[in-house]
Amino acid sequence: MTMIAPKESGSTPSPVLIYEKVRKLYGEFVALDEVSLRVDAGEVVCLIGPSGSGKSTLLRCTNALEPISGGTIYFDGRALPSVDRDIRKVRQRMGMVFQNFELFPHKSALDNVAIGPMTVLGMPKTQARERARALLAKVNLADKVDSFPSNLSGGQQQRVAIARALAMEPEVMLFDEPTSALDPETIGEVLNVMKALAEEGMTMIVVTHEMAFARRVADRVAVFEHGTILEHGSPEQIFENPETARTRDFLSHLGWDG
Amino acid sequence: MTLDWSIVWEYREDLLHGVLLTIALTVITMIVAIPGGIILAMMRLSRSRILSTISLCFVELFRNLPLILVVYWAFYVMPIVLGIQIAAFETGLIALCLNVSAYNGETFRAGINSIREGQVNAGLALGMSRWQVMREIVIPQATRRVLPVLASTWVSLFKDTSLVSVIAVGELAHVALQIRSQTFRVMEMLTAMAVIYWLLGYPQAKLVDWIHSKFKVAE
């Protein structure tokens, strides 16, 4: 039986993801405490907040890398499945980018990008590599197709990782602190690729500490603390006129002066 | 005491035959024990408690028994238990495979465990099945990491094949010892045996050193 997401009246944009009172427990520890959030098609939603506040956990629950303990996550109108085979189908439609890139060190940049379509979609090698080549060009790495991850800078590796996720032609991209492990001078090149992606209309959820990026690129920002969403709204609202003192506190700790 | 080195040349064909059997034992054992080790490691790491326990028992049994005992056991006990007659060569092979598979199982397990969970998650996030993640991501990387250990196991195995001489498998050690007892040329034959093992083993050890240096830091 499939659970169908509740209809929301008077909304024209179609929701890609709806989080409904999502709970996640690690033993006694409450990582997510009844988090509700909605992400519409074409939206960029940035999740900000202190470390350990549940942002990354929410992302990992979104593609079922972690099972949730309560509540429901609807993807494209259906609750996330629990059967392995169905979970795989859902994951194929979501791209994920990790903090530590997690490129496959034994494969060239080209094959890192081609491996998804080849193994998961059964695409022939030449076709998959063609797609990979185009995507690497798109993230400005056309000259690095034959390089191995160990010979690439952090920023280059993360761009390959973005291309790898895009190779599955996902409907939503999940970014888990994509620039946190990068040298400052390579952060910009990754953020630029993400910005271009947002401008193309990709639906994106971005866990980030890059407040300038959230301010400029996000359609909505959600502020996390202790596994709950303190507040969420437009970047203007969150950064210029936060409702809660905790949000103001958090932003000022990051040196954000409005 | 006079030494007669011509005895070595005289029996060159027998010795060569012994060398070939030694090499055959080494190669075939490894061909069986590498997939064997991978299967044992995957059983051990599988979510099935039964498979995991079977693998654990197998590995801990054969890793902790002296190889020579396993050889004798395979020769005397196995035919009775299984009710079949097996030639000495195959018996020796089985004993070696049991022993080396157990070692390789541990080696691969350590290798697989050394691959970060993030790598598995990256594969899963693409929509791969657990098996595809194993095949495409974990095992190729783990193999690279365990290659130096496998190479060392190979060299040990090459020397350990001499232990199956006790059940009259006609490999190098058995042949040499047979010639010794027929001709009473103890000194010559033991020296010849040492020289042959060393000449064959040394390049392998050097190769292992090279593999160690080449694959040591893989990331």
Short mmCIF file of C-alpha atoms in Angstrom, two decimals, chain A:
data_model
loop_
_atom_site.label_atom_id
_atom_site.label_comp_id
_atom_site.label_asym_id
_atom_site.label_seq_id
_atom_site.Cartn_x
_atom_site.Cartn_y
_atom_site.Cartn_z
CA MET A 1 0.00 0.00 0.00
CA THR A 2 1.27 3.47 -0.84
CA MET A 3 0.57 6.46 1.28
CA ILE A 4 -0.41 9.47 -0.73
CA ALA A 5 0.68 12.88 0.47
CA PRO A 6 -2.03 15.13 1.75
CA LYS A 7 -3.15 17.69 -0.80
CA GLU A 8 -2.32 21.25 0.01
CA SER A 9 -4.96 23.61 -1.23
CA GLY A 10 -4.27 26.81 -3.11
CA SER A 11 -0.68 25.96 -4.05
CA THR A 12 0.33 25.98 -7.67
CA PRO A 13 3.94 24.74 -7.39
CA SER A 14 4.16 20.99 -7.02
CA PRO A 15 5.93 19.66 -3.95
CA VAL A 16 8.87 17.34 -4.62
CA LEU A 17 9.51 16.54 -0.98
CA ILE A 18 7.27 16.86 2.02
CA TYR A 19 8.61 16.12 5.48
CA GLU A 20 5.84 15.48 7.93
CA LYS A 21 6.73 15.33 11.61
CA VAL A 22 9.90 13.41 10.83
CA ARG A 23 11.62 11.92 13.86
CA LYS A 24 15.01 10.29 14.01
CA LEU A 25 16.43 8.71 17.12
CA TYR A 26 19.89 7.34 17.74
CA GLY A 27 19.25 5.34 20.87
CA GLU A 28 18.14 7.95 23.38
CA PHE A 29 19.41 10.85 21.34
CA VAL A 30 16.77 12.73 19.37
CA ALA A 31 18.44 13.80 16.11
CA LEU A 32 15.23 15.00 14.46
CA ASP A 33 12.21 16.00 16.49
CA GLU A 34 9.05 16.22 14.40
CA VAL A 35 10.55 18.16 11.52
CA SER A 36 8.06 19.34 8.92
CA LEU A 37 9.19 20.99 5.73
CA ARG A 38 8.11 21.21 2.12
CA VAL A 39 10.32 21.56 -0.92
CA ASP A 40 8.72 22.53 -4.23
CA ALA A 41 9.97 21.75 -7.70
CA GLY A 42 12.68 24.15 -8.77
CA GLU A 43 13.24 25.44 -5.26
CA VAL A 44 16.59 25.83 -3.54
CA VAL A 45 16.23 25.27 0.18
CA CYS A 46 19.25 25.86 2.39
CA LEU A 47 19.43 24.18 5.77
CA ILE A 48 21.58 26.10 8.21
CA GLY A 49 22.25 25.79 11.91
CA PRO A 50 24.95 24.65 14.32
CA SER A 51 26.74 21.32 13.92
CA GLY A 52 24.77 18.38 15.22
CA SER A 53 21.45 20.17 14.85
CA GLY A 54 20.04 17.54 12.49
CA LYS A 55 20.51 19.13 9.06
CA SER A 56 22.67 16.38 7.62
CA THR A 57 20.56 13.71 9.29
CA LEU A 58 17.51 15.05 7.47
CA LEU A 59 19.37 14.76 4.14
CA ARG A 60 20.49 11.22 4.88
CA CYS A 61 16.95 10.27 5.79
CA THR A 62 15.69 11.84 2.58
CA ASN A 63 17.34 9.19 0.41
CA ALA A 64 16.94 6.52 3.08
CA LEU A 65 20.63 6.16 3.89
CA GLU A 66 19.21 6.38 7.41
CA PRO A 67 15.75 5.02 8.25
CA ILE A 68 13.46 7.45 10.03
CA SER A 69 12.01 6.62 13.42
CA GLY A 70 8.69 8.38 12.98
CA GLY A 71 6.67 10.65 10.72
CA THR A 72 6.68 10.46 6.94
CA ILE A 73 8.79 11.72 4.07
CA TYR A 74 6.88 12.04 0.81
CA PHE A 75 8.84 12.09 -2.41
CA ASP A 76 6.88 12.97 -5.53
CA GLY A 77 3.64 12.35 -3.65
CA ARG A 78 4.53 8.96 -2.21
CA ALA A 79 5.88 8.01 1.17
CA LEU A 80 9.46 6.74 1.04
CA PRO A 81 9.33 2.98 0.58
CA SER A 82 10.84 0.54 3.02
CA VAL A 83 11.63 -2.32 0.63
CA ASP A 84 15.23 -2.33 -0.57
CA ARG A 85 14.38 -2.55 -4.27
CA ASP A 86 11.95 0.39 -4.07
CA ILE A 87 14.39 2.48 -2.05
CA ARG A 88 16.91 2.00 -4.84
CA LYS A 89 14.41 3.30 -7.38
CA VAL A 90 13.89 6.42 -5.26
CA ARG A 91 17.63 6.97 -4.78
CA GLN A 92 18.12 6.86 -8.55
CA ARG A 93 15.96 9.98 -8.75
CA MET A 94 17.89 11.88 -6.06
CA GLY A 95 21.47 13.04 -6.45
CA MET A 96 23.62 13.29 -3.36
CA VAL A 97 26.84 15.23 -2.83
CA PHE A 98 28.85 14.47 0.29
CA GLN A 99 31.05 16.62 2.47
CA ASN A 100 34.07 14.39 1.80
CA PHE A 101 33.32 13.99 -1.92
CA GLU A 102 33.50 10.19 -1.68
CA LEU A 103 34.73 9.81 -5.22
CA PHE A 104 35.78 6.29 -6.09
CA PRO A 105 39.59 6.44 -5.90
CA HIS A 106 40.14 3.48 -8.22
CA LYS A 107 38.27 5.11 -11.09
CA SER A 108 39.09 8.06 -13.33
CA ALA A 109 36.95 11.19 -13.17
CA LEU A 110 35.18 10.03 -16.30
CA ASP A 111 34.39 6.59 -14.89
CA ASN A 112 33.32 8.06 -11.56
CA VAL A 113 30.62 9.89 -13.45
CA ALA A 114 29.80 7.04 -15.84
CA ILE A 115 29.53 4.29 -13.23
CA GLY A 116 26.04 5.25 -12.05
CA PRO A 117 24.32 5.08 -15.43
CA MET A 118 26.36 1.96 -16.33
CA THR A 119 25.69 -0.19 -13.28
CA VAL A 120 22.34 1.16 -12.16
CA LEU A 121 20.64 2.01 -15.46
CA GLY A 122 22.48 -0.59 -17.53
CA MET A 123 23.60 2.04 -20.00
CA PRO A 124 26.25 0.91 -22.52
CA LYS A 125 29.76 2.07 -21.66
CA THR A 126 30.26 4.36 -24.66
CA GLN A 127 26.96 6.10 -24.08
CA ALA A 128 27.58 6.48 -20.34
CA ARG A 129 31.02 7.91 -20.99
CA GLU A 130 29.59 10.32 -23.51
CA ARG A 131 27.15 11.57 -20.91
CA ALA A 132 29.97 11.73 -18.34
CA ARG A 133 32.15 13.76 -20.70
CA ALA A 134 29.37 16.27 -21.25
CA LEU A 135 28.72 16.59 -17.52
CA LEU A 136 32.40 17.05 -16.70
CA ALA A 137 32.49 19.81 -19.32
CA LYS A 138 29.48 21.34 -17.64
CA VAL A 139 31.31 21.52 -14.29
CA ASN A 140 34.36 22.96 -16.11
CA LEU A 141 36.48 19.84 -15.89
CA ALA A 142 36.63 18.85 -19.55
CA ASP A 143 40.43 18.68 -19.28
CA LYS A 144 40.38 16.35 -16.26
CA VAL A 145 38.37 13.42 -17.61
CA ASP A 146 41.29 11.00 -17.34
CA SER A 147 42.55 12.22 -13.96
CA PHE A 148 42.17 10.10 -10.88
CA PRO A 149 40.66 11.64 -7.74
CA SER A 150 44.03 11.62 -5.93
CA ASN A 151 45.38 14.00 -8.60
CA LEU A 152 42.53 16.48 -8.28
CA SER A 153 42.13 19.36 -5.84
CA GLY A 154 39.27 19.27 -3.35
CA GLY A 155 37.23 21.70 -5.42
CA GLN A 156 37.79 19.65 -8.56
CA GLN A 157 36.85 16.43 -6.74
CA GLN A 158 33.65 17.97 -5.47
CA ARG A 159 32.74 19.13 -8.97
CA VAL A 160 33.31 15.59 -10.26
CA ALA A 161 31.05 14.40 -7.44
CA ILE A 162 28.35 16.83 -8.56
CA ALA A 163 28.69 15.56 -12.13
CA ARG A 164 28.47 11.99 -10.83
CA ALA A 165 25.19 12.76 -9.09
CA LEU A 166 23.84 14.59 -12.16
CA ALA A 167 24.64 11.60 -14.37
CA MET A 168 21.58 9.86 -12.96
CA GLU A 169 19.46 12.83 -14.14
CA PRO A 170 17.98 13.30 -10.67
CA GLU A 171 14.87 15.28 -9.90
CA VAL A 172 16.35 16.68 -6.73
CA MET A 173 19.93 17.25 -5.58
CA LEU A 174 20.92 16.85 -1.94
CA PHE A 175 24.10 18.67 -0.90
CA ASP A 176 25.55 17.71 2.47
CA GLU A 177 27.96 20.49 3.44
CA PRO A 178 29.56 20.38 0.00
CA THR A 179 32.20 23.02 0.73
CA SER A 180 33.05 22.27 4.37
CA ALA A 181 36.06 20.11 3.54
CA LEU A 182 37.46 22.49 0.93
CA ASP A 183 40.33 24.95 0.96
CA PRO A 184 38.95 28.47 0.93
CA GLU A 185 40.30 29.17 -2.54
CA THR A 186 38.37 26.29 -4.12
CA ILE A 187 35.04 26.91 -2.40
CA GLY A 188 34.02 29.48 -5.00
CA GLU A 189 34.32 27.14 -7.99
CA VAL A 190 32.00 24.61 -6.33
CA LEU A 191 29.47 27.23 -5.27
CA ASN A 192 29.45 28.63 -8.81
CA VAL A 193 28.57 25.23 -10.22
CA MET A 194 25.79 24.88 -7.65
CA LYS A 195 24.52 28.37 -8.45
CA ALA A 196 24.41 27.57 -12.17
CA LEU A 197 22.50 24.41 -11.35
CA ALA A 198 19.99 26.37 -9.29
CA GLU A 199 19.53 28.81 -12.14
CA GLU A 200 18.71 25.93 -14.46
CA GLY A 201 15.80 25.16 -12.18
CA MET A 202 17.19 22.14 -10.32
CA THR A 203 15.43 21.39 -7.06
CA MET A 204 18.10 21.51 -4.39
CA ILE A 205 18.40 20.99 -0.66
CA VAL A 206 21.70 22.36 0.57
CA VAL A 207 23.10 21.86 4.05
CA THR A 208 25.66 24.62 4.30
CA HIS A 209 27.63 26.99 6.46
CA GLU A 210 28.11 29.35 3.51
CA MET A 211 25.77 32.10 4.55
CA ALA A 212 26.54 34.28 1.54
CA PHE A 213 25.52 31.42 -0.73
CA ALA A 214 22.31 30.80 1.22
CA ARG A 215 21.55 34.51 1.12
CA ARG A 216 22.05 34.84 -2.63
CA VAL A 217 20.90 31.51 -4.05
CA ALA A 218 18.31 30.03 -1.69
CA ASP A 219 14.61 30.50 -2.23
CA ARG A 220 14.07 29.49 1.35
CA VAL A 221 16.25 28.98 4.38
CA ALA A 222 15.48 26.72 7.31
CA VAL A 223 17.33 27.20 10.58
CA PHE A 224 17.92 24.04 12.60
CA GLU A 225 18.66 23.61 16.26
CA HIS A 226 18.48 20.52 18.46
CA GLY A 227 16.71 18.52 15.77
CA THR A 228 13.97 21.03 15.15
CA ILE A 229 13.45 23.85 12.69
CA LEU A 230 13.67 27.11 14.65
CA GLU A 231 12.24 29.07 11.78
CA HIS A 232 12.16 29.09 8.04
CA GLY A 233 11.42 31.64 5.41
CA SER A 234 12.92 33.67 2.62
CA PRO A 235 16.63 34.50 2.94
CA GLU A 236 15.73 38.17 3.39
CA GLN A 237 13.52 37.29 6.30
CA ILE A 238 16.01 34.95 7.96
CA PHE A 239 19.10 37.07 7.48
CA GLU A 240 17.67 40.58 7.78
CA ASN A 241 14.88 40.05 10.21
CA PRO A 242 15.10 36.74 12.08
CA GLU A 243 12.17 35.98 14.33
CA THR A 244 14.03 34.21 17.10
CA ALA A 245 16.91 35.30 19.24
CA ARG A 246 18.52 31.89 18.69
CA THR A 247 18.72 32.49 14.94
CA ARG A 248 20.20 35.95 15.52
CA ASP A 249 22.71 34.35 17.91
CA PHE A 250 23.68 31.66 15.48
CA LEU A 251 24.13 34.13 12.62
CA SER A 252 26.19 36.51 14.72
CA HIS A 253 28.44 33.62 15.81
CA LEU A 254 29.17 33.04 12.15
CA GLY A 255 30.07 36.68 11.78
CA TRP A 256 26.96 37.49 9.84
CA ASP A 257 26.11 41.11 10.50
CA GLY A 258 23.00 41.36 8.39
#
